[in-house]
C-alpha positions as CSV (number, residue, x, y, z in Angstrom):
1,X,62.7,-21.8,-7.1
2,X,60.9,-19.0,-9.0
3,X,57.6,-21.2,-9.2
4,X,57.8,-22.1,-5.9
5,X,57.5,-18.5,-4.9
6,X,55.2,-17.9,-7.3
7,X,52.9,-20.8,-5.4
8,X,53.8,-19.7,-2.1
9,X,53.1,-16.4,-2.9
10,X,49.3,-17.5,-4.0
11,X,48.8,-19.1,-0.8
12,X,49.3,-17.0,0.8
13,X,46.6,-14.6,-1.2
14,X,44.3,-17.2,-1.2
15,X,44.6,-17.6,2.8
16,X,44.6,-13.6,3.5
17,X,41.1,-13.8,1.0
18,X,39.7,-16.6,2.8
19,X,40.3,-15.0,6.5
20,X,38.8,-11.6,5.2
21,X,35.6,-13.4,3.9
22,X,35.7,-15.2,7.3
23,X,35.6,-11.9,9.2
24,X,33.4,-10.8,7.0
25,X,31.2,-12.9,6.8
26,X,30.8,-12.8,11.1
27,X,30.0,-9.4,10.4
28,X,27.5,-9.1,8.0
29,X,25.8,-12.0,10.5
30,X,25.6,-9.8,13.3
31,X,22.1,-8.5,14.2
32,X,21.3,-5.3,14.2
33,X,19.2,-3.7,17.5
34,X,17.0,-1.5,17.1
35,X,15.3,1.0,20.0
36,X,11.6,2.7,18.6
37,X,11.1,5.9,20.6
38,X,8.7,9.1,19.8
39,X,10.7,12.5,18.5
40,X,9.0,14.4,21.1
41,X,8.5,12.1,23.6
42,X,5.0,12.6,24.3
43,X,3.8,9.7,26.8
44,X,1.0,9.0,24.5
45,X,2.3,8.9,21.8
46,X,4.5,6.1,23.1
47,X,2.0,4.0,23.4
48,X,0.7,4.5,20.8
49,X,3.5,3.1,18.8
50,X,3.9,0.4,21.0
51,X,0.9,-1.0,20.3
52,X,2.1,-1.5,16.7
53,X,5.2,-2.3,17.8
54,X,5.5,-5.1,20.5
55,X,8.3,-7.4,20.1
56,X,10.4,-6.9,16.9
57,X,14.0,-5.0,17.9
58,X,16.5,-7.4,16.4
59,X,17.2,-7.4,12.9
60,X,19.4,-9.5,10.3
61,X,20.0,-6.7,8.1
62,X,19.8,-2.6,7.6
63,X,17.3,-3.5,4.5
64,X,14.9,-5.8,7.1
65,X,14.7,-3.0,9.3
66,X,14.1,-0.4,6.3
67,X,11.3,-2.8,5.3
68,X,9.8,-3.3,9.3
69,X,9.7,0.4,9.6
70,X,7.8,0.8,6.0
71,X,5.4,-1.9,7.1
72,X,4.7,0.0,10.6
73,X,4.4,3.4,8.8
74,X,1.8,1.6,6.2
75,X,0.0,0.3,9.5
76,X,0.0,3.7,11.6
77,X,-1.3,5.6,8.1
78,X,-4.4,2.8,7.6
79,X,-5.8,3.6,11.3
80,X,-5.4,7.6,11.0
81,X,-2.1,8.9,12.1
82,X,-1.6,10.1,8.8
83,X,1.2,12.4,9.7
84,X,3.7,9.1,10.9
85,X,7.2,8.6,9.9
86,X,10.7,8.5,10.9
87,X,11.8,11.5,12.3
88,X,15.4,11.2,12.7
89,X,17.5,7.6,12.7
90,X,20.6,7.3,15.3
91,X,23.0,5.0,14.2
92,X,26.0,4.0,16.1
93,X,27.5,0.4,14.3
94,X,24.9,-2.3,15.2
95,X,22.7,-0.2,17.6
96,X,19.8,1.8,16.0
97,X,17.5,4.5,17.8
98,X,14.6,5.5,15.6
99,X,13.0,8.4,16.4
100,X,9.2,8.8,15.1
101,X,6.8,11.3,14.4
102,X,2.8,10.3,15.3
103,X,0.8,13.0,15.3
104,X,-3.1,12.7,15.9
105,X,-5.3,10.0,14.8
106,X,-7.2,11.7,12.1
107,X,-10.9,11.4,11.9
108,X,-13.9,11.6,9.6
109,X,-16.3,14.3,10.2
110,X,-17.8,13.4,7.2
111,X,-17.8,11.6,3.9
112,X,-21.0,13.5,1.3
113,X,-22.1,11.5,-1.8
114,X,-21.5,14.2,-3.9
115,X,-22.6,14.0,-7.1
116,X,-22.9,9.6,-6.9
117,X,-26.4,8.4,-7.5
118,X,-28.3,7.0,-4.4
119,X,-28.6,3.9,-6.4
120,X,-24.8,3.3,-7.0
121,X,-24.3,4.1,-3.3
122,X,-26.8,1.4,-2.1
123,X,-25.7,-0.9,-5.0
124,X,-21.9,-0.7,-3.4
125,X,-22.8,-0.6,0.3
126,X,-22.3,2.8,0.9
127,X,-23.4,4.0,4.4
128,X,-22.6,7.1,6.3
129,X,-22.1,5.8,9.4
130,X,-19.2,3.3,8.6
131,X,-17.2,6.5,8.3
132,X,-18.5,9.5,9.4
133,X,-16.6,9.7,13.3
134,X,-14.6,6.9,12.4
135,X,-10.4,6.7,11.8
136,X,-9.3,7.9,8.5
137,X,-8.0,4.7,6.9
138,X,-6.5,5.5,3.0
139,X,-7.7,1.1,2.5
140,X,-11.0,2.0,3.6
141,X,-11.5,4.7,1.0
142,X,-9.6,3.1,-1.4
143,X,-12.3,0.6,-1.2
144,X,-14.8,2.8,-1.8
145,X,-13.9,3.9,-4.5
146,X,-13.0,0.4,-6.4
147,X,-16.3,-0.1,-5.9
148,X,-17.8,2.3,-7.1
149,X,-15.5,2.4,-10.1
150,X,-16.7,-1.7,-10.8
151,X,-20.4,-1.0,-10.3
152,X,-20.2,1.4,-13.0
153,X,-17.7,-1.0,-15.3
154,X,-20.4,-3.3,-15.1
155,X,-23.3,-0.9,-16.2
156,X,-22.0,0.6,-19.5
157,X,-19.2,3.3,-18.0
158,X,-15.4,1.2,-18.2
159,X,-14.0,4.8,-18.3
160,X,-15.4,6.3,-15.2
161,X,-12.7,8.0,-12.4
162,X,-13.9,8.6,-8.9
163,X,-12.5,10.9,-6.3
164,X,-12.7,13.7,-3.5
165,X,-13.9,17.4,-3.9
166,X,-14.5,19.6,-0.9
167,X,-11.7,18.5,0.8
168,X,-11.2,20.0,4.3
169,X,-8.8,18.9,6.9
170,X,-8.1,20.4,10.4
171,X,-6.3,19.0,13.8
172,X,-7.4,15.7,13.8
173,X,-10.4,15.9,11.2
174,X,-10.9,15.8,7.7
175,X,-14.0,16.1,5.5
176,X,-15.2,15.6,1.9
177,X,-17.5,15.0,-1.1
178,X,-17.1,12.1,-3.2
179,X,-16.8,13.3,-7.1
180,X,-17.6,10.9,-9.8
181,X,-16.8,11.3,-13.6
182,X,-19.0,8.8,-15.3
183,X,-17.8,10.3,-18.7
184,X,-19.5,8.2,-22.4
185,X,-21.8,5.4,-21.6
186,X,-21.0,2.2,-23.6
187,X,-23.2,-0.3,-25.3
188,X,-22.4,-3.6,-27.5
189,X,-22.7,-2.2,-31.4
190,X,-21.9,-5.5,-32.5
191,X,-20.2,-9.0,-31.9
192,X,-17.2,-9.8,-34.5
193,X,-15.5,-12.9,-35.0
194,X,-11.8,-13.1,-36.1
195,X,-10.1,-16.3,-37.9
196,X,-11.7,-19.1,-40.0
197,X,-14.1,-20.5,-37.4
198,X,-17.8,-21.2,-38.5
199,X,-19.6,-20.9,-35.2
200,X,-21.5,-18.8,-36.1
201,X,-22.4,-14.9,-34.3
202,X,-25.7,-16.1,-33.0
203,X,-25.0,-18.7,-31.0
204,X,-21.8,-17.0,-29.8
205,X,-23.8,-14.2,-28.8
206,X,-26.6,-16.3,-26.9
207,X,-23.8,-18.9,-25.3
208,X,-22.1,-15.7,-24.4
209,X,-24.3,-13.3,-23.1
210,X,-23.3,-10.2,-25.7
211,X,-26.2,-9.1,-27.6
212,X,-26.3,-6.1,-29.2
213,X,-27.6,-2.8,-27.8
214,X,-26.7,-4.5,-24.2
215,X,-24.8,-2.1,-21.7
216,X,-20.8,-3.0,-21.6
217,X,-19.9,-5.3,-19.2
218,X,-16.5,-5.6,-17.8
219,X,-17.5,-9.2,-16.2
C-alpha cells in the first residue's frame, strides 16, 4: 500500500511537470510584436527609420529583437545619424512599442590631411571629395584609417597609430584633421635561423625576400 502511494504520488509529479513544460513551452513559442515609432514624432524622422526598417515586427524572442534593434542602430550610425538609439521601450506581455531617437544626418564639412604625407594619401586613395559634403559613416573612416595604418606597416613603421585632431562638430556637421604618429622606422638588421636546419641564410634570404638593411614589411 505504502509503495503504491509512493508511485501514485510520482505520477502524479511527473504529470503536473510535464503539463507545466507543456504550457511553457506554448509560451516561450509565442512571437513577440513589435511597433518602431520616433520619440518625438517628427514626420521625418519617421521615414526616416522606415526606410531601415520595412518589414521586420515579429519576433521569436526578446534577445532577436535586442539584436534587430542593435543591427538598425549600427545601420542608422554608418549613414550619419550618429545621435540614434532607443529612447524609451514599452512593454506590455508580447506587444513591444519602441520609441527612437534620430536626430540629423551628420555631414562632413571637411576631412584635412593633417600632418599625412601627400604620398601616403595618393598611395591609399585618399581624395577629398569622397568625403567632404558627404554622410558621416564611422566604416568609411575606419577605412581610412586601416589604410593608412597598412601602407605604412609595409614601408618600415608596424608601430604607427592614426587618428583625428581638430575635431569640430555642430548641428548636422562635423570637421577634422587626420593626425598620424609614424613613431621609429624599422629595417631588417639581420635574418636568424632557429633549430638544426642547414639551409642556409643566403638562400633563405633571397627565396624569401628579407635582406638586410630592407625596410620592415608586414606582408
Amino acid at each position: 500500500k505504502d509503495l503504491t502511494s509512493v508511485i501514485d504520488k510520482n505520477i502524479t509529479q511527473i504529470a503536473f511537470i510535464l503539463v507545466y513544460l507543456l504550457i511553457y513551452s506554448n509560451v516561450m513559442a509565442q512571437d513577440i510584436e513589435v511597433e518602431w515609432h520616433t520619440a518625438h514624432a517628427p514626420k521625418a524622422d519617421q521615414e526616416i527609420l522606415n526606410t531601415f526598417i520595412k518589414e521586420t515586427n515579429t519576433f521569436n524572442s526578446p534577445q532577436g529583437a535586442k539584436v534587430f534593434i542593435k543591427k538598425i542602430t549600427k545601420n542608422l550610425h554608418n549613414n550619419g545619424y550618429v545621435e540614434a538609439a532607443i529612447d524609451s521601450i514599452q512593454q506590455k506581455e508580447l506587444n513591444w512599442k519602441c520609441y527612437w531617437h534620430i536626430g540629423p544626418q551628420y555631414k562632413w564639412i571637411q576631412i584635412d590631411r593633417g600632418n599625412v604625407a601627400e604620398q601616403t594619401l595618393a598611395a591609399v586613395g585618399f581624395r577629398d571629395k569622397i568625403f567632404n559634403g558627404k554622410p558621416f559613416q564611422f566604416k568609411q573612416l575606419r577605412q581610412l584609417q586601416q589604410k593608412i595604418l597598412r601602407h605604412l606597416e609595409n614601408n618600415g613603421y608596424p608601430f604607427a597609430s592614426v587618428g583625428l585632431e581638430n575635431i569640430e562638430i555642430k548641428p548636422g556637421a562635423i570637421s577634422a584633421s587626420l593626425l598620424l604618429d609614424k613613431k621609429n622606422q624599422i629595417v631588417i638588421d639581420s635574418l636568424r635561423i632557429e633549430g638544426n636546419s642547414k639551409v642556409s641564410k643566403r638562400y633563405l634570404s633571397n627565396y624569401l625576400g628579407i635582406k638586410k638593411g630592407n625596410l620592415y614589411n608586414e606582408n
